[in-house]
mmCIF file of N, CA and C in Angstrom:
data_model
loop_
_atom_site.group_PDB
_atom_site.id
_atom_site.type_symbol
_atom_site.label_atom_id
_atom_site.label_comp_id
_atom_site.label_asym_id
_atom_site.label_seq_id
_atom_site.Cartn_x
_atom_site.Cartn_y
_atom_site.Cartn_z
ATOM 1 N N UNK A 331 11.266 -4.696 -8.185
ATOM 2 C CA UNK A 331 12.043 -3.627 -7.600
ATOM 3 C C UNK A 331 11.102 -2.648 -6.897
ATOM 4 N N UNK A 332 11.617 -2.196 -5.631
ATOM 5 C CA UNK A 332 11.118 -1.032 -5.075
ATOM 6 C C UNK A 332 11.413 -0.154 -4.567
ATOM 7 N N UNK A 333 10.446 0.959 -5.117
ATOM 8 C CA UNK A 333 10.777 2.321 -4.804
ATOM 9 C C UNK A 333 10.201 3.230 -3.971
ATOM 10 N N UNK A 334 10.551 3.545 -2.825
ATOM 11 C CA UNK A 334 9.584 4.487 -1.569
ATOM 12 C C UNK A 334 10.162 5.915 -2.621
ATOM 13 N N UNK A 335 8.526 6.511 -2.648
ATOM 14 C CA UNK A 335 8.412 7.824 -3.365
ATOM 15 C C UNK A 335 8.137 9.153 -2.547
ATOM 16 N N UNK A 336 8.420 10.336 -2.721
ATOM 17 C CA UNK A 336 8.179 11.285 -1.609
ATOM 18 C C UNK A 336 6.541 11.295 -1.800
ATOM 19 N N UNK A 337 6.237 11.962 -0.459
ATOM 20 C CA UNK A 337 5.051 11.949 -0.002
ATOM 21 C C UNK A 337 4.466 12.248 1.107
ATOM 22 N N UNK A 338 3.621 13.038 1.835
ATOM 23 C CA UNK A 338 3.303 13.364 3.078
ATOM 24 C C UNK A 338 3.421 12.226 3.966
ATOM 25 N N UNK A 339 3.906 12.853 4.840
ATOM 26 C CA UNK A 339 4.786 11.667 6.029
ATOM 27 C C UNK A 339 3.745 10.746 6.408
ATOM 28 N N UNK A 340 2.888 11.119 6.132
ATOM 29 C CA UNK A 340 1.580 10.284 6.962
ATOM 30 C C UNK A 340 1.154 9.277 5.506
ATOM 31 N N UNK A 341 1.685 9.095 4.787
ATOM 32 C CA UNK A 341 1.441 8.606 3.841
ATOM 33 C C UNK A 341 2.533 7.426 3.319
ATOM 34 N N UNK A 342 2.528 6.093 3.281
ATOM 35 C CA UNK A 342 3.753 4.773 2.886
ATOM 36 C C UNK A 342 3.420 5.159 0.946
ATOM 37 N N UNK A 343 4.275 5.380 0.514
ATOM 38 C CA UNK A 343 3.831 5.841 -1.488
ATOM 39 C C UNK A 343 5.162 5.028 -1.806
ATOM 40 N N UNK A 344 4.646 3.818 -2.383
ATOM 41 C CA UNK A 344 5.941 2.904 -3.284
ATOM 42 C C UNK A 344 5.389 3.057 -4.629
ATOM 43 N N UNK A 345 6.788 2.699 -5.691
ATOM 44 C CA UNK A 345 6.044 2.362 -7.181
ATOM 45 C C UNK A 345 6.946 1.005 -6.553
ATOM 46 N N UNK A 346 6.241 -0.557 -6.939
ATOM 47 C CA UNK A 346 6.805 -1.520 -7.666
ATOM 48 C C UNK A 346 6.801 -2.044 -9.312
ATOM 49 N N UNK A 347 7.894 -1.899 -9.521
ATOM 50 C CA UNK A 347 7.932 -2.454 -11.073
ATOM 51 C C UNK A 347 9.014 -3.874 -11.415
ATOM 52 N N UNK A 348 8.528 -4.520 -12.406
ATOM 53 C CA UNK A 348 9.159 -5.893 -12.472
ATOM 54 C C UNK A 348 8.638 -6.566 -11.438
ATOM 55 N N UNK A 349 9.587 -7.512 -11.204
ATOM 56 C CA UNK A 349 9.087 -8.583 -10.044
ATOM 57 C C UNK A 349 9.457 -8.339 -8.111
ATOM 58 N N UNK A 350 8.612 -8.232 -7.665
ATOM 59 C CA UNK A 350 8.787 -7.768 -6.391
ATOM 60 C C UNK A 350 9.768 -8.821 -4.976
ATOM 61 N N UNK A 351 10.860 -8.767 -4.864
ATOM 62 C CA UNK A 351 11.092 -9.553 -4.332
ATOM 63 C C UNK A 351 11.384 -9.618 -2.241
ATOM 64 N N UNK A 352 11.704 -10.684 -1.723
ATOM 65 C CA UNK A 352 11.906 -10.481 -0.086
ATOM 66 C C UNK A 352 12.190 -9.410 -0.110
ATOM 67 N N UNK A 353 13.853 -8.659 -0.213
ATOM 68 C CA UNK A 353 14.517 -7.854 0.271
ATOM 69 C C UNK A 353 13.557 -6.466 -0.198
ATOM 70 N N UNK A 354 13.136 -6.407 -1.102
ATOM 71 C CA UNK A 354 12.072 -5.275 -1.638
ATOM 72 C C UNK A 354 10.979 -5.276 -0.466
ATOM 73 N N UNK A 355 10.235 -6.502 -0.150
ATOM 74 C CA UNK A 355 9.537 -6.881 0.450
ATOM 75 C C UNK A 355 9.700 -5.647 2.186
ATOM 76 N N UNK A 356 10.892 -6.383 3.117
ATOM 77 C CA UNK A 356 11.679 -6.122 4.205
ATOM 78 C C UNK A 356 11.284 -4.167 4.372
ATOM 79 N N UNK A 357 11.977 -3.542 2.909
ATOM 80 C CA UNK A 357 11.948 -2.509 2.861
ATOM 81 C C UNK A 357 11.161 -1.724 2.623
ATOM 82 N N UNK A 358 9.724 -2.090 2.396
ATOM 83 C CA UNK A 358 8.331 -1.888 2.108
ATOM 84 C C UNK A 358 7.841 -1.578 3.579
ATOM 85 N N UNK A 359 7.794 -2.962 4.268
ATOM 86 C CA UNK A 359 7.443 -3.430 6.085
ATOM 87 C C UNK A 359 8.140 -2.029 6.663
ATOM 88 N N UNK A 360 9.338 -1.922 6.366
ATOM 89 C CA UNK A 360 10.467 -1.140 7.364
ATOM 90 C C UNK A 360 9.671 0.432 7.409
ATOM 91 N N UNK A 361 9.890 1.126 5.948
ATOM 92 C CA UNK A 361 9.014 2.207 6.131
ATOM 93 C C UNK A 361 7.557 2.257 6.728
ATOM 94 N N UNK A 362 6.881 1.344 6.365
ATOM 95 C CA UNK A 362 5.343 1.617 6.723
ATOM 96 C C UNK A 362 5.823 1.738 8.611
ATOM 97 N N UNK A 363 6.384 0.567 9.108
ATOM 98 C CA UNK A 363 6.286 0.443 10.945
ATOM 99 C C UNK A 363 7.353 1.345 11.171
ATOM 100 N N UNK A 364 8.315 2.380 10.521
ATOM 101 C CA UNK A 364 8.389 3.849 10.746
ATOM 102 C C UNK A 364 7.597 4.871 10.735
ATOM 103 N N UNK A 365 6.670 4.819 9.584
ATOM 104 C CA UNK A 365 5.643 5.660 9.724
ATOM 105 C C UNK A 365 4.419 5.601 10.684
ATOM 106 N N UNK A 366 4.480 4.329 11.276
ATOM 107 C CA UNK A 366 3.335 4.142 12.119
ATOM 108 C C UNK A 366 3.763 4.131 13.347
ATOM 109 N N UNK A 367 5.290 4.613 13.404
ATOM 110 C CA UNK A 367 5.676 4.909 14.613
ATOM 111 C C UNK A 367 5.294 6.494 14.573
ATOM 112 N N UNK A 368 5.180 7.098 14.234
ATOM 113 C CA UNK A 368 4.834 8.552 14.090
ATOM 114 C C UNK A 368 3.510 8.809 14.008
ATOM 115 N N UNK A 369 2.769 8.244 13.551
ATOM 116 C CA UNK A 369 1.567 8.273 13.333
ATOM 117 C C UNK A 369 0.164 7.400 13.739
ATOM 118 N N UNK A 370 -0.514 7.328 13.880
ATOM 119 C CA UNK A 370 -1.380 6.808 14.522
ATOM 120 C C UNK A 370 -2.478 5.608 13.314
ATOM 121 N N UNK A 371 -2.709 7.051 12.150
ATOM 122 C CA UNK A 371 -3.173 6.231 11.017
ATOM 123 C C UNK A 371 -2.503 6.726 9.404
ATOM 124 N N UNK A 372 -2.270 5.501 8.540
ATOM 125 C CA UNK A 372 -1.298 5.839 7.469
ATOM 126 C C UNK A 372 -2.941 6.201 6.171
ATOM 127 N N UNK A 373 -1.704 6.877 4.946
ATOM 128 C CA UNK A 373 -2.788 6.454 3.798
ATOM 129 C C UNK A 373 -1.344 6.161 2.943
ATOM 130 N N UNK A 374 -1.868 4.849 2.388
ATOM 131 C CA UNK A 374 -1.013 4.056 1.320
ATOM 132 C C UNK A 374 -1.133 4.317 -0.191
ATOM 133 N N UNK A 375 -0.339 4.417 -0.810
ATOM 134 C CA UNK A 375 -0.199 4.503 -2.310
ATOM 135 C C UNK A 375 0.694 3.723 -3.236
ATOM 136 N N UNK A 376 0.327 2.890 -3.649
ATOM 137 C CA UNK A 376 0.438 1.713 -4.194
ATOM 138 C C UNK A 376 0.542 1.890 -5.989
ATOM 139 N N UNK A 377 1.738 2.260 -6.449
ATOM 140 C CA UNK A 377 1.880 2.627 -8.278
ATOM 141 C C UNK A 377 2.483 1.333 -8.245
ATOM 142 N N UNK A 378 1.463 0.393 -8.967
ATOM 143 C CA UNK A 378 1.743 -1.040 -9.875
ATOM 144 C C UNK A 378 1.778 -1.032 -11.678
ATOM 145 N N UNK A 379 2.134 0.085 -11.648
ATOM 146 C CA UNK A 379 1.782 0.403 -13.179
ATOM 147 C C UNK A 379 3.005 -0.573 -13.506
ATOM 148 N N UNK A 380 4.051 -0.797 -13.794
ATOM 149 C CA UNK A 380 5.029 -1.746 -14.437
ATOM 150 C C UNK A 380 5.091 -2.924 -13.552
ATOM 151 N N UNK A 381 4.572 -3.303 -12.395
ATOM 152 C CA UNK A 381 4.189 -4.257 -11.330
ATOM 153 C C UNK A 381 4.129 -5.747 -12.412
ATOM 154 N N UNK A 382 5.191 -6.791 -12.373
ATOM 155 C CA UNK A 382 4.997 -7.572 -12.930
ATOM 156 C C UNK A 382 4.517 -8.761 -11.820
ATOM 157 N N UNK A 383 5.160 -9.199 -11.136
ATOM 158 C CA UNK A 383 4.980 -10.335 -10.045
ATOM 159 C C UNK A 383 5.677 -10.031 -8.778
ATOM 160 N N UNK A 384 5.402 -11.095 -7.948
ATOM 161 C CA UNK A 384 6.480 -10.861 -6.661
ATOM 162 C C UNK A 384 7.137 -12.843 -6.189
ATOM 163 N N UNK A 385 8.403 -12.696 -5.923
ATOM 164 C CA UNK A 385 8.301 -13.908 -5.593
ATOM 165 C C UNK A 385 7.707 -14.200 -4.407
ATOM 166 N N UNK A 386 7.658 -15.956 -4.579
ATOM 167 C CA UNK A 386 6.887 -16.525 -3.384
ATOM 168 C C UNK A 386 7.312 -16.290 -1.990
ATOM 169 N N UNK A 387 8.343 -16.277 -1.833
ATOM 170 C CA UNK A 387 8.768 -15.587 -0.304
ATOM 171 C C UNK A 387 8.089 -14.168 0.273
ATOM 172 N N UNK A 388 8.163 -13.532 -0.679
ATOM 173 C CA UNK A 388 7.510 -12.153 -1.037
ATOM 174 C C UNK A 388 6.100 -12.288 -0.784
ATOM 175 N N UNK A 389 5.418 -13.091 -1.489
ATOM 176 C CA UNK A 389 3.931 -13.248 -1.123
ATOM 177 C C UNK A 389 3.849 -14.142 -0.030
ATOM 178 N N UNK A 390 4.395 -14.634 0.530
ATOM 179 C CA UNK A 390 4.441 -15.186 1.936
ATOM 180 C C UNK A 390 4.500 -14.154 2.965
ATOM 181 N N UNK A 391 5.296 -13.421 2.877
ATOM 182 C CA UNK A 391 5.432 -12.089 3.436
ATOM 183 C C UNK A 391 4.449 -11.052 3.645
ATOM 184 N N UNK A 392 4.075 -11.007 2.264
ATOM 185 C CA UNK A 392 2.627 -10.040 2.260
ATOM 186 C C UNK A 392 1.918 -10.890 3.050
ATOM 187 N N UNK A 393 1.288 -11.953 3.148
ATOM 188 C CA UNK A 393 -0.031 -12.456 3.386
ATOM 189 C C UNK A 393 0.049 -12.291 4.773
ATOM 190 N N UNK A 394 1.273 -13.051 5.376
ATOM 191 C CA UNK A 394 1.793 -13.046 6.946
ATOM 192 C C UNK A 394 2.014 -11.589 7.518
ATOM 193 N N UNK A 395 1.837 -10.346 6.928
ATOM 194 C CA UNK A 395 2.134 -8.951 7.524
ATOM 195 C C UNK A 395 0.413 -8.499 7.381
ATOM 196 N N UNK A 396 -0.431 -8.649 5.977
ATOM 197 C CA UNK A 396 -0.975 -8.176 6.027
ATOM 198 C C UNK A 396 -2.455 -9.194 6.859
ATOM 199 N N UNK A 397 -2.032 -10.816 7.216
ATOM 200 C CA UNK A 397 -2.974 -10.810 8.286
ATOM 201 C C UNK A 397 -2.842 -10.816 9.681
ATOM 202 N N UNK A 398 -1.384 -10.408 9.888
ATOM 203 C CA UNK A 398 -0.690 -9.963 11.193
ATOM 204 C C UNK A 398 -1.388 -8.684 11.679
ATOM 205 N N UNK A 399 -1.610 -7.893 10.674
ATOM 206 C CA UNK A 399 -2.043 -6.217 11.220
ATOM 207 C C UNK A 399 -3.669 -6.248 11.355
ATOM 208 N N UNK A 400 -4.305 -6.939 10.797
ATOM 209 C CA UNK A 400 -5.975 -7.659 10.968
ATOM 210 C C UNK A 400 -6.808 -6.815 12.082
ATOM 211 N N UNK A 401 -6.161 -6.607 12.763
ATOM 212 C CA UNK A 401 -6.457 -5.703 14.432
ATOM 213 C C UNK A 401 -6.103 -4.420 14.152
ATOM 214 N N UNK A 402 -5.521 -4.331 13.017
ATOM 215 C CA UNK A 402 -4.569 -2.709 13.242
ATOM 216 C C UNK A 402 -4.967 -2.106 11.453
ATOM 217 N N UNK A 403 -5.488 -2.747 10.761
ATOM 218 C CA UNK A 403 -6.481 -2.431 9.415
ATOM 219 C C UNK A 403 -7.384 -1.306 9.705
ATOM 220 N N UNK A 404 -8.005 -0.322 10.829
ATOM 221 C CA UNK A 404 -7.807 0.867 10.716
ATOM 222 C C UNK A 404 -7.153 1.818 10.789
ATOM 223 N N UNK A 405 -5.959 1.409 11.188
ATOM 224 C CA UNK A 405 -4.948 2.578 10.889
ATOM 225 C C UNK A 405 -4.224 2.475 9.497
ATOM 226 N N UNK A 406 -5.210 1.915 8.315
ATOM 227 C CA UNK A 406 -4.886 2.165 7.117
ATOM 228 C C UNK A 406 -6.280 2.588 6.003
ATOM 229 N N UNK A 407 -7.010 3.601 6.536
ATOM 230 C CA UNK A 407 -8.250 3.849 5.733
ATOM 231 C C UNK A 407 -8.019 3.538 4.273
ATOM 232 N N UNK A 408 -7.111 4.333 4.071
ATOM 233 C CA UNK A 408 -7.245 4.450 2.173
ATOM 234 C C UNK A 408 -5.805 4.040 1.787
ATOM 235 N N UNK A 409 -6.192 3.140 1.002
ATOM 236 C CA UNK A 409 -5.304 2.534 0.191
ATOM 237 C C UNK A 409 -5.634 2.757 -1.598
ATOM 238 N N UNK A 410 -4.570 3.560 -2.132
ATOM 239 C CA UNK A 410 -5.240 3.937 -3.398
ATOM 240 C C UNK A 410 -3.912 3.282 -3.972
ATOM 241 N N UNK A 411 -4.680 2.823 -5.254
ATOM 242 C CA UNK A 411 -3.325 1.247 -6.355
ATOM 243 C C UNK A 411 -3.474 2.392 -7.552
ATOM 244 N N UNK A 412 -2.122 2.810 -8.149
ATOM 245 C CA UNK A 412 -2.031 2.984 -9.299
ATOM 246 C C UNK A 412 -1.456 1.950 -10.470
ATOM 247 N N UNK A 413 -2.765 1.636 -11.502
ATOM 248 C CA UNK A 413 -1.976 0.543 -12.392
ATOM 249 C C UNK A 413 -2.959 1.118 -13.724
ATOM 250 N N UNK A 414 -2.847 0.517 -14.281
ATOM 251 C CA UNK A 414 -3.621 0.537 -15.755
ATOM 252 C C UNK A 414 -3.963 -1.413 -16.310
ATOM 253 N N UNK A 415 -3.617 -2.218 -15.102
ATOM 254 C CA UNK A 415 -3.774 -3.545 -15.662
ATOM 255 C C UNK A 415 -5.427 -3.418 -15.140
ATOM 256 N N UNK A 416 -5.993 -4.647 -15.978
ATOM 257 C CA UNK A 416 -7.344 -4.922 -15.579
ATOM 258 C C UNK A 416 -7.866 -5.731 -14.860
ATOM 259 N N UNK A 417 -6.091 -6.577 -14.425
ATOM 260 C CA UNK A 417 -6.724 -7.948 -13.159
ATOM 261 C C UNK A 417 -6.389 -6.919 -11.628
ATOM 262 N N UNK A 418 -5.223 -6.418 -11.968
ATOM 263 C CA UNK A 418 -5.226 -5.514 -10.486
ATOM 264 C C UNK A 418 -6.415 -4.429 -9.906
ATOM 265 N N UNK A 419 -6.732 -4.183 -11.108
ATOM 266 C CA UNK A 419 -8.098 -3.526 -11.133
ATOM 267 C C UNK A 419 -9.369 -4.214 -10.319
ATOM 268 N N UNK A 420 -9.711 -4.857 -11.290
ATOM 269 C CA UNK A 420 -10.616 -6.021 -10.351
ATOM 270 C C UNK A 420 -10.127 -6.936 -9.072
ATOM 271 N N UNK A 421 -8.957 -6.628 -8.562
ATOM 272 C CA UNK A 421 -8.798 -7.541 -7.347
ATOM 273 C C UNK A 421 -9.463 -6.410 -6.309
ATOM 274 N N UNK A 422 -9.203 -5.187 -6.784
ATOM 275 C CA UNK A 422 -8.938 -3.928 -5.724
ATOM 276 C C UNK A 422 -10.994 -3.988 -6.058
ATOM 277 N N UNK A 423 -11.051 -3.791 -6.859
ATOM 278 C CA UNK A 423 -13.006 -3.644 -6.789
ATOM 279 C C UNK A 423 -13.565 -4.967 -5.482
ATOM 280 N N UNK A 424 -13.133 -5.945 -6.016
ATOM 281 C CA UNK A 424 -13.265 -7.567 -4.961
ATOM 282 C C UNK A 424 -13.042 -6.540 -3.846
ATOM 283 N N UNK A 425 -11.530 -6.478 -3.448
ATOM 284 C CA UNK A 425 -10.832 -6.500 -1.986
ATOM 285 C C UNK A 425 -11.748 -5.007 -1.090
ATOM 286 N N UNK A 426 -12.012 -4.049 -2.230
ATOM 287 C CA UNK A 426 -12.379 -2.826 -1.493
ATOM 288 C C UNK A 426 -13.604 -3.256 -0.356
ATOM 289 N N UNK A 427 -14.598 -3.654 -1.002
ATOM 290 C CA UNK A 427 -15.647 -3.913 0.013
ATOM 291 C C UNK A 427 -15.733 -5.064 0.990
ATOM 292 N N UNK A 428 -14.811 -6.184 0.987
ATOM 293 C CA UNK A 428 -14.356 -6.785 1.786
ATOM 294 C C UNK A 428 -13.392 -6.849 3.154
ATOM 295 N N UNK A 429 -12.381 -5.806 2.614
ATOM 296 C CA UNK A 429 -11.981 -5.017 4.106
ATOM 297 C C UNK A 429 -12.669 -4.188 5.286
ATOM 298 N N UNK A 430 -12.892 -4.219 5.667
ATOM 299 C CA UNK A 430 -13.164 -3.699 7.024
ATOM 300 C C UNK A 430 -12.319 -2.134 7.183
ATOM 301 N N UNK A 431 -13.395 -1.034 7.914
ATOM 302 C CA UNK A 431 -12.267 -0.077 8.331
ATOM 303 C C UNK A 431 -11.305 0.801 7.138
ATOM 304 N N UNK A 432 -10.966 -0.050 5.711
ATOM 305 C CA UNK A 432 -10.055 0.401 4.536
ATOM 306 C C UNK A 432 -10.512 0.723 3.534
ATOM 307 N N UNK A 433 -10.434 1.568 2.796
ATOM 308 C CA UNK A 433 -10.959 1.977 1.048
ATOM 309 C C UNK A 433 -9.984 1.684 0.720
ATOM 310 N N UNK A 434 -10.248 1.079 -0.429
ATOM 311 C CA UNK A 434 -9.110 0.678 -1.645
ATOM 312 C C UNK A 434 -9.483 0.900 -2.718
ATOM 313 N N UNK A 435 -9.109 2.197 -3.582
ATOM 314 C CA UNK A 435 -9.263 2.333 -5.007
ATOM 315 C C UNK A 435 -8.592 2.670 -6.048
ATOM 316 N N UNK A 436 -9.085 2.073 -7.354
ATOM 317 C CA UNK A 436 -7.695 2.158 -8.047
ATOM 318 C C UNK A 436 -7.775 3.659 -9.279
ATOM 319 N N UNK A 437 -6.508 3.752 -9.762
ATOM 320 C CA UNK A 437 -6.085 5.104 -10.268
ATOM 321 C C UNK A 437 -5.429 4.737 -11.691
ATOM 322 N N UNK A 438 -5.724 5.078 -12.588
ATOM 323 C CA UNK A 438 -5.370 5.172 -13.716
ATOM 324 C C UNK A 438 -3.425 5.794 -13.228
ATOM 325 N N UNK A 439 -2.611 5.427 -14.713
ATOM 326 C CA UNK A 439 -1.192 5.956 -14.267
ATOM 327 C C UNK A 439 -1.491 8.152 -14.305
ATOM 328 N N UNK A 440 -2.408 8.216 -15.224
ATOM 329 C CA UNK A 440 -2.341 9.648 -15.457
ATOM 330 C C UNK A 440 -2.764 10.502 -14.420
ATOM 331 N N UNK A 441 -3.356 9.674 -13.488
ATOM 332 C CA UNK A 441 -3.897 10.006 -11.887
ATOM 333 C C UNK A 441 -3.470 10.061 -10.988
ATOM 334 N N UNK A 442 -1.884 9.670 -11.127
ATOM 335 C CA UNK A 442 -1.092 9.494 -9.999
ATOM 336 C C UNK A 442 -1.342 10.378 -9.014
ATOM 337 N N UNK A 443 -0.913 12.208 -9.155
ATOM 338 C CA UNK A 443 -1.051 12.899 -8.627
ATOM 339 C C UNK A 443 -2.586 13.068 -7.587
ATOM 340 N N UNK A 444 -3.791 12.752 -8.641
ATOM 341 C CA UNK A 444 -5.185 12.848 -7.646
ATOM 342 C C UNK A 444 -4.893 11.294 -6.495
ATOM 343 N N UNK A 445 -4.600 10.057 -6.658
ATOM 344 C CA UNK A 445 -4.317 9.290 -6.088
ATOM 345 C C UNK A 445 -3.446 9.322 -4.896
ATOM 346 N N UNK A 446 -2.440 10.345 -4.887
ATOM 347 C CA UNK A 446 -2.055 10.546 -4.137
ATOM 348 C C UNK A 446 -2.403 11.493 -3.085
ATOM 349 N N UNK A 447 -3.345 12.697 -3.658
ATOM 350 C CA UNK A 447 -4.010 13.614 -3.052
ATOM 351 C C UNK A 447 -5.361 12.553 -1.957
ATOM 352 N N UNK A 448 -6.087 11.494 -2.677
ATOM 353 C CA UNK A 448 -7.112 11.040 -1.868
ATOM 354 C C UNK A 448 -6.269 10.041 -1.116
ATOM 355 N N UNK A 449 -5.239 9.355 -0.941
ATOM 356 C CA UNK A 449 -4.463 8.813 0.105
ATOM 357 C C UNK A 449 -4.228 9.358 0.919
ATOM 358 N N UNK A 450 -3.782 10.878 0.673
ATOM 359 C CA UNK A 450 -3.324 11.821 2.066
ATOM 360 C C UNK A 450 -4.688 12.348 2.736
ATOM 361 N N UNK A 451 -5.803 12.254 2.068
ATOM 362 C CA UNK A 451 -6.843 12.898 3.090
ATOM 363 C C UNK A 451 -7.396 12.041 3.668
ATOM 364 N N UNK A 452 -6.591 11.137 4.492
ATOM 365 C CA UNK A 452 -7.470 10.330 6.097
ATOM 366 C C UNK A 452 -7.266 11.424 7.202
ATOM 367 N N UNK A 453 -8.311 10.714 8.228
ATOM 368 C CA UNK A 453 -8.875 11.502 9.231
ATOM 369 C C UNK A 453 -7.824 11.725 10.385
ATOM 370 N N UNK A 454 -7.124 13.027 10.710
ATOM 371 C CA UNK A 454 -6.278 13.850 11.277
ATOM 372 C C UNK A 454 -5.063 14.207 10.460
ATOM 373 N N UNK A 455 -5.066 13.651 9.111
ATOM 374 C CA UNK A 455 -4.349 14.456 7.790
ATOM 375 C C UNK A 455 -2.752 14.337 8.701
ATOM 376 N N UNK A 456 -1.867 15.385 8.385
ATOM 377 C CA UNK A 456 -0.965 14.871 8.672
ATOM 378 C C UNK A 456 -0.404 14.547 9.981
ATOM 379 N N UNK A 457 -1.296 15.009 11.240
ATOM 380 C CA UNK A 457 -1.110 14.207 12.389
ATOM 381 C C UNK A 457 -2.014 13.198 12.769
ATOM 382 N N UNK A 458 -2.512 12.607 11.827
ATOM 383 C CA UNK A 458 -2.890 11.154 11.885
ATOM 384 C C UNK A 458 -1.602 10.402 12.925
#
């Protein structure tokens, strides 16, 4: 299930919890390429704290959006994951220095609030 959370406009902030599916998926895509109609560059916030899985359509989806934008991966500096698991943890340590252009770091659940504070400070803040 997903949930778009308030948050500085310049900022895509979902919690997913349980299993993430297409139509969750659709509505994830929809906000972010609203916000990047407004904006030039986003900061993402990502609460996986109850994050169980996503179906396979779903991860078809992700993979096909997120190597669709490959060209457009700086207009997402910071990507900050809130979870408390220890494999999401370590994917985001892997993935951080492997992206190009993106920080990705992860946030304890009690951090939400600082997590969300270092998502919103990319470069031109809220007229990014």
């Amino acid at each position: 299930m997903l949930d778009i959370l308030q948050a500085p406009d310049h900022v895509a902030a979902f919690r997913i919890t349980g299993t993430l599916t297409e139509p969750d998926f659709d509505r994830l895509i929809a906000e972010i390429e609203a916000k990047l109609e407004r904006h030039e560059k986003l900061g993402i916030l990502a609460d996986l704290t109850d994050f169980e899985d996503m179906t396979f359509r779903a991860g078809l989806k992700d993979a096909r959006y997120g190597f669709g934008k490959i060209l457009q991966w700086h207009r997402f500096p910071r990507e900050a994951v809130v979870t408390d698991k220890g494999w999401i943890e370590t994917l985001v340590a892997i993935a951080s220095p492997l992206v190009p252009f993106v920080e990705v770091r992860s946030f304890k659940p009690g951090a939400f609030d600082a997590a969300l504070a270092w998502a919103s400070e990319i470069e031109g803040g809220p007229a990014a």
